[in-house]
CSV table of C-alpha atoms and ligand atoms in Angstrom, one decimal:
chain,number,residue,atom,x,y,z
T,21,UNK,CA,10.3,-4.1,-5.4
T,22,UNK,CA,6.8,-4.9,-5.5
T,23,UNK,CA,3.9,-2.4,-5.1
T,24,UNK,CA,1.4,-3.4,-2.6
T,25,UNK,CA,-2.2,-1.7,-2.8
T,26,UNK,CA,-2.6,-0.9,0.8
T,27,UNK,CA,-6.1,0.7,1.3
T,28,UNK,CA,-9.1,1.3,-0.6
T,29,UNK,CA,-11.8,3.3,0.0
T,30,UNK,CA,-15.5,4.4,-1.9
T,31,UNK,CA,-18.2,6.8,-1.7
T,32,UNK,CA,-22.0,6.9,-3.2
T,33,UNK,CA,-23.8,9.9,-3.0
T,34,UNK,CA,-26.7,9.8,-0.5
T,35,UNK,CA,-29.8,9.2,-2.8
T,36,UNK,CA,-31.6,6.3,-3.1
T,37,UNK,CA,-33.7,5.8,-6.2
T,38,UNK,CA,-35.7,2.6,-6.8
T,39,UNK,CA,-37.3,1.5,-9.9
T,40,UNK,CA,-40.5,2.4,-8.8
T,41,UNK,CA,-39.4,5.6,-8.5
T,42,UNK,CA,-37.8,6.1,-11.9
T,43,UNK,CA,-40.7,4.4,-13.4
T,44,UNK,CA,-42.9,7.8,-11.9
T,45,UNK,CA,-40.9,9.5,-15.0
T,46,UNK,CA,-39.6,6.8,-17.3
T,47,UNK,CA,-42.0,4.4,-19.6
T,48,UNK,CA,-40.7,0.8,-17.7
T,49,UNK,CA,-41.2,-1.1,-14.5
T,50,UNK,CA,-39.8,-2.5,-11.9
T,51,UNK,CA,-40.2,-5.9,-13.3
T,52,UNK,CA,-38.4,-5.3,-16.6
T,53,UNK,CA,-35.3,-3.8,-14.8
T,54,UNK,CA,-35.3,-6.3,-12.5
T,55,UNK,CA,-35.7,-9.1,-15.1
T,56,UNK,CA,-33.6,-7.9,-17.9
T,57,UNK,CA,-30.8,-6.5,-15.6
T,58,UNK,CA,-30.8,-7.7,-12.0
T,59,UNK,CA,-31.0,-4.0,-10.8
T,60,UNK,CA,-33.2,-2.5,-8.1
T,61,UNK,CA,-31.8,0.9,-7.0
T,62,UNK,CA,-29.0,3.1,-7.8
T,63,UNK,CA,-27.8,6.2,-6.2
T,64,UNK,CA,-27.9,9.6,-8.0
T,65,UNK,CA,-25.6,12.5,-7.1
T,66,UNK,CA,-27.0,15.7,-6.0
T,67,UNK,CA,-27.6,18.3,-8.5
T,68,UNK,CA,-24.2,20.0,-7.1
T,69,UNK,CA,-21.8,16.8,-6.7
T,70,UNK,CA,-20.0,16.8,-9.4
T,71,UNK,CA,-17.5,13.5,-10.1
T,72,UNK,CA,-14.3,15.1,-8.1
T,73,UNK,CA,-16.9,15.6,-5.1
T,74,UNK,CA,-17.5,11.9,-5.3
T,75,UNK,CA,-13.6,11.0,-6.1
T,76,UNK,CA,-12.4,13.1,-3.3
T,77,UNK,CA,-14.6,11.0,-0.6
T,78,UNK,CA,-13.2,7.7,-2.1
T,79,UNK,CA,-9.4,9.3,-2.1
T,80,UNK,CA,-9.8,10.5,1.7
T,81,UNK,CA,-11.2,7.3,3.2
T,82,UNK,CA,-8.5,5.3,1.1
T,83,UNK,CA,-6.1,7.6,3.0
T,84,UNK,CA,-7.6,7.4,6.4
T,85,UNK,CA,-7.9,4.2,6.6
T,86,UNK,CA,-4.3,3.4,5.0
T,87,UNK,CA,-3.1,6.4,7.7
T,88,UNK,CA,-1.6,8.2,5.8
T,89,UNK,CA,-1.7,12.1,4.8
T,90,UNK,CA,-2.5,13.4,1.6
T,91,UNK,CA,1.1,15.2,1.4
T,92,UNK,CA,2.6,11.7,0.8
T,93,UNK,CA,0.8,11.1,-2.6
T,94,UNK,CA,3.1,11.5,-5.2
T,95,UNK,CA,0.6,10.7,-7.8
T,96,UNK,CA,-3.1,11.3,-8.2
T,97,UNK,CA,-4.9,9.0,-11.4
T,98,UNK,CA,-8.5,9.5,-12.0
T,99,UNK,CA,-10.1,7.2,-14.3
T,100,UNK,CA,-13.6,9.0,-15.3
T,101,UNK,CA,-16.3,8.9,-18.2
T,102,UNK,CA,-17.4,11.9,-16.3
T,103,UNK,CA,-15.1,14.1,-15.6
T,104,UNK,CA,-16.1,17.5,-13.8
T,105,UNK,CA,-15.3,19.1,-17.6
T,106,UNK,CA,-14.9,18.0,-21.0
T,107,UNK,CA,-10.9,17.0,-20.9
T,108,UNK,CA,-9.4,20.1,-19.1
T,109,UNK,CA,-8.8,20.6,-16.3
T,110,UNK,CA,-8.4,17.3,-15.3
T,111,UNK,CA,-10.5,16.0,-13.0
T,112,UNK,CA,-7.4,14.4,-10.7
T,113,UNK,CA,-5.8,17.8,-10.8
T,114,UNK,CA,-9.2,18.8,-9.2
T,115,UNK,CA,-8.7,16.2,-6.7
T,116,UNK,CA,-5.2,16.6,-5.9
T,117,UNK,CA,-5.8,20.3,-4.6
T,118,UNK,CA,-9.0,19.8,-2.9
T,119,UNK,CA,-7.5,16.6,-1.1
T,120,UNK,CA,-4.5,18.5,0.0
T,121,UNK,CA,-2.3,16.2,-2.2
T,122,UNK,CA,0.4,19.2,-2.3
T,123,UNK,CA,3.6,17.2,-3.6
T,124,UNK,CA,1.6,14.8,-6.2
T,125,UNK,CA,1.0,14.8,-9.8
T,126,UNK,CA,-2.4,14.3,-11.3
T,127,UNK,CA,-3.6,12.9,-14.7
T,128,UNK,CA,-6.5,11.5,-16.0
T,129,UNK,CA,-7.2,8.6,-18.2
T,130,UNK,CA,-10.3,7.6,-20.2
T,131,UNK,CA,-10.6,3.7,-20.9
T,132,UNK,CA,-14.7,3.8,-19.8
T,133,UNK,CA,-15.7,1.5,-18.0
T,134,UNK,CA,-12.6,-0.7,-17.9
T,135,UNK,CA,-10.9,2.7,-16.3
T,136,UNK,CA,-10.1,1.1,-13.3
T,137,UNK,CA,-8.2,-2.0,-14.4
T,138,UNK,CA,-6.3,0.0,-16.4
T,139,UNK,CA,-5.3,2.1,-13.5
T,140,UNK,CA,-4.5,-0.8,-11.5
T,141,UNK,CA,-1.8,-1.6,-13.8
T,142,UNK,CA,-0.4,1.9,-14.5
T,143,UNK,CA,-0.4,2.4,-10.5
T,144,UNK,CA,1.8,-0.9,-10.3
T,145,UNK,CA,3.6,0.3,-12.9
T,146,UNK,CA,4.6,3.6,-11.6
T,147,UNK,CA,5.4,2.6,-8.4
T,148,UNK,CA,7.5,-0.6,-9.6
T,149,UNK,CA,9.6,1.5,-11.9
T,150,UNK,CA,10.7,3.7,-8.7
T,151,UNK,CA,8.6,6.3,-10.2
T,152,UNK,CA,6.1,7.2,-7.2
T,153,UNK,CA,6.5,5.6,-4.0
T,154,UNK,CA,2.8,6.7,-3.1
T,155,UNK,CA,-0.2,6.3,-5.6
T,156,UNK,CA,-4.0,7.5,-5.5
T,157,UNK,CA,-5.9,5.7,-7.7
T,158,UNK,CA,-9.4,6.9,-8.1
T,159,UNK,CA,-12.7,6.2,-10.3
T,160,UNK,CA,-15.1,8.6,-10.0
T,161,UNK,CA,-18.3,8.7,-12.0
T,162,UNK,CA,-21.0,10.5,-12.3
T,163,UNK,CA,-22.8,8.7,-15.4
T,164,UNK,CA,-26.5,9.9,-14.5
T,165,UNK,CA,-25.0,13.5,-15.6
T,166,UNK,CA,-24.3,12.7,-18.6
T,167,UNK,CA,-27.7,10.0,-18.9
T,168,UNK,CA,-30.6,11.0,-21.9
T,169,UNK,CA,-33.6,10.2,-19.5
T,170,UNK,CA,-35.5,10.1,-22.9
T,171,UNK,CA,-34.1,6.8,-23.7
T,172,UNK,CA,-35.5,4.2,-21.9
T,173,UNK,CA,-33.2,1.3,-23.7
T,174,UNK,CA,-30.1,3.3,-21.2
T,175,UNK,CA,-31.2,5.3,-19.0
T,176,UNK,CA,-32.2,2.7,-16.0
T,177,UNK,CA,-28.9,0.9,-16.5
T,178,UNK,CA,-26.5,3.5,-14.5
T,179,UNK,CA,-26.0,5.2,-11.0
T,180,UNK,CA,-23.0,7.4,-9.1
T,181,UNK,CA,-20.2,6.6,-7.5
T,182,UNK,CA,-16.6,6.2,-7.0
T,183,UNK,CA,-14.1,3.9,-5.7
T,184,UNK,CA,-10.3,4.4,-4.3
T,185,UNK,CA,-7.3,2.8,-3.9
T,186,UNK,CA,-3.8,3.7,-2.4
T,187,UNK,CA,-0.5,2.1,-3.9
T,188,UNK,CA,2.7,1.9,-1.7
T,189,UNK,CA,5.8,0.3,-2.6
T,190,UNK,CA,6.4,-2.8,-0.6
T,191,UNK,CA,9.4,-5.4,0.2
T,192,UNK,CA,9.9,-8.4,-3.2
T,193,UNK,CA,8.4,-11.4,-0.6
T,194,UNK,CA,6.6,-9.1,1.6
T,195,UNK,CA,2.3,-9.4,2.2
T,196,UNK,CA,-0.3,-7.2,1.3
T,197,UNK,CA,-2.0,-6.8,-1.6
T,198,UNK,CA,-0.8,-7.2,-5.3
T,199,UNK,CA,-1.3,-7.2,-9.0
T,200,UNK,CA,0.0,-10.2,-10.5
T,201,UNK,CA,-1.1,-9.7,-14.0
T,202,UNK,CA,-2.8,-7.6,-16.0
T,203,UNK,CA,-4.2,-7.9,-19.7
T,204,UNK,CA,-5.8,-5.2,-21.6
T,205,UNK,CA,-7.4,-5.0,-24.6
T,206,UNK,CA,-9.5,-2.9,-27.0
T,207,UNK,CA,-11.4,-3.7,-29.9
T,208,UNK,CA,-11.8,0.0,-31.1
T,209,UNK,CA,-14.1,-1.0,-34.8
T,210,UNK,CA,-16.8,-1.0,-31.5
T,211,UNK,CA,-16.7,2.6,-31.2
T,212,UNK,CA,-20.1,3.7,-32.1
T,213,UNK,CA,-21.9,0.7,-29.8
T,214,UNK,CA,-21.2,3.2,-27.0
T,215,UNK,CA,-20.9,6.8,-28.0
T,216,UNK,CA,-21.2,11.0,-27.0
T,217,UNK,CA,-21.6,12.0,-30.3
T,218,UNK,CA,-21.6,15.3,-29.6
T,219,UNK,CA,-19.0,17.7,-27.9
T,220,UNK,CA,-15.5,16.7,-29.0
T,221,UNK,CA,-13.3,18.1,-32.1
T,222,UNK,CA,-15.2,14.9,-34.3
T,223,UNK,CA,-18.5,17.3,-34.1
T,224,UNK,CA,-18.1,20.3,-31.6
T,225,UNK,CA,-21.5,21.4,-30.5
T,226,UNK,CA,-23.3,23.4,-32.8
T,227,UNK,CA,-26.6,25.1,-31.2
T,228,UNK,CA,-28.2,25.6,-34.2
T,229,UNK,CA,-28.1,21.6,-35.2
T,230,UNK,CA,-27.6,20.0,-31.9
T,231,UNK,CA,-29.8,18.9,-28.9
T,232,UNK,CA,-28.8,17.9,-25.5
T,233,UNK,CA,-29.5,14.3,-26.5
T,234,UNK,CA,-26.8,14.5,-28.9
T,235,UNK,CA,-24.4,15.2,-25.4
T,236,UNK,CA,-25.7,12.2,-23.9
T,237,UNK,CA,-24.9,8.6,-23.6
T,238,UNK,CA,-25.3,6.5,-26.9
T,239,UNK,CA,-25.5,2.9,-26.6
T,240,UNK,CA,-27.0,0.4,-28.6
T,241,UNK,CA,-27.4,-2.2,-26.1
T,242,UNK,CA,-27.4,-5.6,-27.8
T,243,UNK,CA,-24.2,-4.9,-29.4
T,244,UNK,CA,-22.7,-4.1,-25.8
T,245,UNK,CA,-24.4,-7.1,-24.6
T,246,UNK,CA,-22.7,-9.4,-27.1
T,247,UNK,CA,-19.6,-7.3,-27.0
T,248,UNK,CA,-19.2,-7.7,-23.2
T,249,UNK,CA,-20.3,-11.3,-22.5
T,250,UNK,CA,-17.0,-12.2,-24.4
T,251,UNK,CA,-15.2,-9.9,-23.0
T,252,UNK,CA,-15.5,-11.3,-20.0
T,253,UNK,CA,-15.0,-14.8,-21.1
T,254,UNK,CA,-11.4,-13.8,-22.7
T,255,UNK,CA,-9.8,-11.7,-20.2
T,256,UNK,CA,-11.0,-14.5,-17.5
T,257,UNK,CA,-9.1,-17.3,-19.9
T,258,UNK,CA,-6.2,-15.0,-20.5
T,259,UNK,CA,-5.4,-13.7,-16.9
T,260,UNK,CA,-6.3,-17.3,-15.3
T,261,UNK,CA,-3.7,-18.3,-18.7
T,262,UNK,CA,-0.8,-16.0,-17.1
T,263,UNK,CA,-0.9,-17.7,-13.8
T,264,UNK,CA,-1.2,-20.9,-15.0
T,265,UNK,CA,-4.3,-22.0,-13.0
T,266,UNK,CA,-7.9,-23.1,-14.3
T,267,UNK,CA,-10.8,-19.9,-13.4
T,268,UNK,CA,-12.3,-22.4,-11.0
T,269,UNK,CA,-9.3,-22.0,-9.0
T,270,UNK,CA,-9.9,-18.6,-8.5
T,271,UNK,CA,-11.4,-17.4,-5.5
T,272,UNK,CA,-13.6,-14.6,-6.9
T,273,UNK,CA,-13.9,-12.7,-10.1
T,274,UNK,CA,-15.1,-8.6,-9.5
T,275,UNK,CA,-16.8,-8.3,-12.8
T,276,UNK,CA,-17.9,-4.4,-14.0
T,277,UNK,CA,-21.2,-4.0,-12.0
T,278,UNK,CA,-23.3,-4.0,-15.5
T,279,UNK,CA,-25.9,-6.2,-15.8
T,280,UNK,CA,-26.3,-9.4,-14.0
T,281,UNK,CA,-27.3,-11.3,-17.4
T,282,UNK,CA,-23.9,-10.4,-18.5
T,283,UNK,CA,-22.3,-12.0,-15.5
T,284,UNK,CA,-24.6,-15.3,-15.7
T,285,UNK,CA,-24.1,-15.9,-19.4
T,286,UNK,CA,-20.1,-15.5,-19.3
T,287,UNK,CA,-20.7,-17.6,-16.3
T,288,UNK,CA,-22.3,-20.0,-18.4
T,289,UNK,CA,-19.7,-20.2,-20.8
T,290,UNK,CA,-17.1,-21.0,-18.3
T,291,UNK,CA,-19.0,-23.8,-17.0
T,292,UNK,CA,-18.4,-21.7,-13.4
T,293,UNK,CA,-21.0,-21.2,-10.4
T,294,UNK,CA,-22.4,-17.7,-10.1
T,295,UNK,CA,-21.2,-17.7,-6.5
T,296,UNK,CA,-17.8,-16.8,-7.6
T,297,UNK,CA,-18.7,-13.4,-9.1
T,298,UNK,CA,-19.6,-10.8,-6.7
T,299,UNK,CA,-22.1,-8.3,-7.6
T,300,UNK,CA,-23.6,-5.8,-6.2
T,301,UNK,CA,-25.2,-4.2,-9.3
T,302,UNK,CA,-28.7,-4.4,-7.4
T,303,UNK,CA,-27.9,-1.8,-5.0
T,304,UNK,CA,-25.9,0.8,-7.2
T,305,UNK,CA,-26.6,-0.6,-11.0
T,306,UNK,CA,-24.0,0.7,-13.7
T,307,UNK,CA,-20.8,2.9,-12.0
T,308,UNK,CA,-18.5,2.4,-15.0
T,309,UNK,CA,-15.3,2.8,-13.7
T,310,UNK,CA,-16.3,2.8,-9.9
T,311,UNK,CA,-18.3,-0.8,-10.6
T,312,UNK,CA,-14.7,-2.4,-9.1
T,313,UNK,CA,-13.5,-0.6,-6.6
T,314,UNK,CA,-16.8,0.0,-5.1
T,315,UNK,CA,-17.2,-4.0,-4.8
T,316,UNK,CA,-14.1,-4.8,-3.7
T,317,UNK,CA,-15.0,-2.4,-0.8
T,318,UNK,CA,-18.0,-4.1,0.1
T,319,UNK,CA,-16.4,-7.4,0.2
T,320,UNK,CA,-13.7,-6.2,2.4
T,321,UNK,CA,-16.5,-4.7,4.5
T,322,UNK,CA,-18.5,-8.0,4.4
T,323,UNK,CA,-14.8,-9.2,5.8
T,324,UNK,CA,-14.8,-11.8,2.1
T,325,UNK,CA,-11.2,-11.2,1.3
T,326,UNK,CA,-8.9,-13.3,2.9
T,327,UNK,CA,-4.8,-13.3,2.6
T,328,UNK,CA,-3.3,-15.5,-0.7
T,329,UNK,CA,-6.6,-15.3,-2.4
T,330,UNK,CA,-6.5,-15.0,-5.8
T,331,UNK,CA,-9.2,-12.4,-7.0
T,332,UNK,CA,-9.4,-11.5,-10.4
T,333,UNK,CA,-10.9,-8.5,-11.9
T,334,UNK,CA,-12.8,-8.0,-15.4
T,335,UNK,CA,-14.0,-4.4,-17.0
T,336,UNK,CA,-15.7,-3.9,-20.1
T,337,UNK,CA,-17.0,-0.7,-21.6
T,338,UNK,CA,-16.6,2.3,-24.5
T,339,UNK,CA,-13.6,2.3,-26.8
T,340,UNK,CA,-14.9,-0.9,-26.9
T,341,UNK,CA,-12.1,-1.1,-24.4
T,342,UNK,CA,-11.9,-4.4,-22.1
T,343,UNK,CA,-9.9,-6.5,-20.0
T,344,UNK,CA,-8.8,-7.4,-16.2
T,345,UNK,CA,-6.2,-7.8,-13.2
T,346,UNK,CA,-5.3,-10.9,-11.5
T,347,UNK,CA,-4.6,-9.7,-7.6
T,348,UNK,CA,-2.8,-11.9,-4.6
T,349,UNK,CA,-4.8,-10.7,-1.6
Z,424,ACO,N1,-38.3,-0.7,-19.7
Z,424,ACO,C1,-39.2,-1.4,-20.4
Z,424,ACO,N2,-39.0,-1.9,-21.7
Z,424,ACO,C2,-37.8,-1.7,-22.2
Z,424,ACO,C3,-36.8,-0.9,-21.5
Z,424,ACO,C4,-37.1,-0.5,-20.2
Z,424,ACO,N3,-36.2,0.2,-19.5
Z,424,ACO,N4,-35.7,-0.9,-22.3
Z,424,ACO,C5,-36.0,-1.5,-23.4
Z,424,ACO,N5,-37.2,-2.0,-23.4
Z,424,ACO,C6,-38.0,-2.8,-24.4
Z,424,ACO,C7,-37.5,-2.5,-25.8
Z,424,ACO,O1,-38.1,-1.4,-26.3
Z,424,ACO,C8,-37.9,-3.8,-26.5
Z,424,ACO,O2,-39.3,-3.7,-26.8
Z,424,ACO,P1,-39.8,-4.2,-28.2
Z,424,ACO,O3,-39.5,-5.7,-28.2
Z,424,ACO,O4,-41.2,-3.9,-28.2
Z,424,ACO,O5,-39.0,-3.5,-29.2
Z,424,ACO,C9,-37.8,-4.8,-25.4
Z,424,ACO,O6,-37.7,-4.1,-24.1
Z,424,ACO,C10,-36.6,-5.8,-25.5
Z,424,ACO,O7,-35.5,-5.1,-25.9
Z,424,ACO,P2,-34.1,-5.8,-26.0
Z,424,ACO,O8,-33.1,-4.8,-26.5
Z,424,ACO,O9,-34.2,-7.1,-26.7
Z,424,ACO,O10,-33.8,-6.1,-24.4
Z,424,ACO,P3,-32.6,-7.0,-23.9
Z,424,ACO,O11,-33.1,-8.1,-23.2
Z,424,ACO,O12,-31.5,-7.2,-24.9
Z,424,ACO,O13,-32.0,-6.0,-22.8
Z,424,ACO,C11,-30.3,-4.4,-22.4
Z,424,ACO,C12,-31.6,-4.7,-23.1
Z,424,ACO,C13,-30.6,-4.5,-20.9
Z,424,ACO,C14,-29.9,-2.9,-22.6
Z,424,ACO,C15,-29.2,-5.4,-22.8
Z,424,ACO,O14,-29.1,-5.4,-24.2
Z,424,ACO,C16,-27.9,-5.1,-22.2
Z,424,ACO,O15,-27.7,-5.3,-21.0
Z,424,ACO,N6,-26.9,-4.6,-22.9
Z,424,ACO,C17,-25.6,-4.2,-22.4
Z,424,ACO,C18,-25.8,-2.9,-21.8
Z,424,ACO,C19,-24.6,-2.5,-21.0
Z,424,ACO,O16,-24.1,-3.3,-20.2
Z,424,ACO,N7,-24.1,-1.3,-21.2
Z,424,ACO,C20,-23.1,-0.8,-20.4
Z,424,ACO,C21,-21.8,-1.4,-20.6
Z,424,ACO,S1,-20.5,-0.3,-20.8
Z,424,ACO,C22,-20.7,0.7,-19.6
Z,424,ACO,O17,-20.7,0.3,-18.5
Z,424,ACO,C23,-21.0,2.2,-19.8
């Protein structure tokens, strides 16, 4: 039996907010966004959206345009930086009630922003094993929450959103959408390039000692840069290694919507035209785990993805976690 994702689906909250506008309140520019990371807008959720708001509007149009009612999901995986609270309740148990997913299960799992390539490849997993027949898979972040607007080195690099997918099992020879291979990696040592410091049972929050800064995203950006560019490189190799095939055979490569110098330098490396990545980082800049998803369902809006193409994925982000999905469209 093969699993076969049969829908996806995404959401971005409603506001719009250019550089321009966030250089009314942060020292940069428009320029230096624009020139050191391809970004021009992102969208910022409401001060009451919180990341299962965002998750749930993915998960429903997955559903609705798959056609099928929540009551069939037997499983409901949230991959979130953000989740609604700090590790319980999960955030996918907040989903599964509020979508009506009354028979499912619900879990979270925290791999940053590589969340959703792992999720591809636990969803397959589930539902090859005869474990779920139906699968949610959802990435839902809401990284401006969690943003220190003090720090201009991060703060103009992220945005909201989320991104869905629904997994079915389907016949061994049969069409539709599939995960050939995975690969997924982690180079833990990297775990203070891209930190909360504050928060968990390392250092609980103390209000005597701590700010809110200490809460917020840590990142030292140059280390992430270097970090990521061979990320990018290796999973390529390795997945395009599994099948067998050279990466200019591919027929496009989803990268984590990061930064666009990212993209162009691993690009670079690989000797492979830029017009094989698709990005769409200008319009919602850094979704961690709801970069994928959210541009795989542009390009199946903009009608890009075509049957037998082979599309590979690639995530990078905190753990240092990393890695990718090749899928057969
Ligand atoms: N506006 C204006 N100037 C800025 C800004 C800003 N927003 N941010 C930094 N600068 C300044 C710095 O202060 C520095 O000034 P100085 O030379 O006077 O000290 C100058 O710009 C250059 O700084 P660099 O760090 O050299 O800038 P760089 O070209 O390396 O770009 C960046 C920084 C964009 C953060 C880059 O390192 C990067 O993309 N790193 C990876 C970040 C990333 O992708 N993180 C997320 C991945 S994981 C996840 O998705 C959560």
């Amino acid at each position: 039996m093969h699993a076969t994702i049969s829908a996806f689906g995404a959401y971005v909250p409603e506001r719009r907010v250019t550089n321009d506008e966030l250089a009314q309140s942060v020292d940069t520019s428009d320029e230096w966004i624009q020139s050191h990371t391809g970004i021009r807008e992102r969208r910022i959720a409401a001060p009451d959206q919180a990341a299962s708001d965002l998750g749930i509007a993915a998960g429903r149009a997955a559903l609705e345009r798959r056609g099928i009612g929540p009551e069939t999901v037997d499983m409901v995986i949230v991959a979130s930086s953000t989740t609604d609270y700090p590790n319980f309740p999960s955030t996918a148990s907040i989903i599964q009630d509020r979508l009506g997913c009354v028979n499912a299960g619900a879990f979270d799992i925290s791999a940053g922003c590589t969340g959703f390539a792992y999720g591809l490849e636990l969803a397959r997993s589930l539902v090859e094993a005869g474990s779920a027949a139906t699968v949610l898979l959802i990435a839902a972040e809401t990284l401006t929450k969690i943003t220190n607007w003090d720090d201009r080195n991060s703060c103009v690099l992220f945005g909201d959103g989320a991104g869905a997918a629904v997994f079915e099992a389907g016949e061994e020879n049969g069409s539709g959408t599939r995960v050939l291979h995975s690969w997924l990696k982690s180079k833990g040592s990297g775990d203070a390039a891209l930190i909360r410091h504050v928060g968990g049972s390392r250092t609980p929050f103390d209000p005597a000692v701590h700010t809110a800064a200490d809460m917020q995203i840590y990142m030292d950006g140059r280390a992430v840069y270097l970090f990521a560019v061979d990320a990018v490189v290796r999973t390529i190799q390795a997945l395009c290694d599994k099948e067998q095939i050279e990466p200019r055979e591919l027929d496009w490569i989803v990268p984590h919507q990061a930064n666009i110098r990212i993209i162009e330098a691993a690009a670079k490396r690989l000797k492979l035209p830029m017009d094989l990545f698709f990005t769409n980082l200008d319009r919602y800049a850094n979704t961690s785990a709801a970069s994928i998803p959210l541009a795989i369902k542009e390009m199946i809006d903009q009608d890009l993805l075509k049957t037998g193409q082979r599309v590979l994925t690639v995530g990078f982000g905190a753990g240092l976690s990393y890695g990718g999905n090749l899928l057969r469209w």
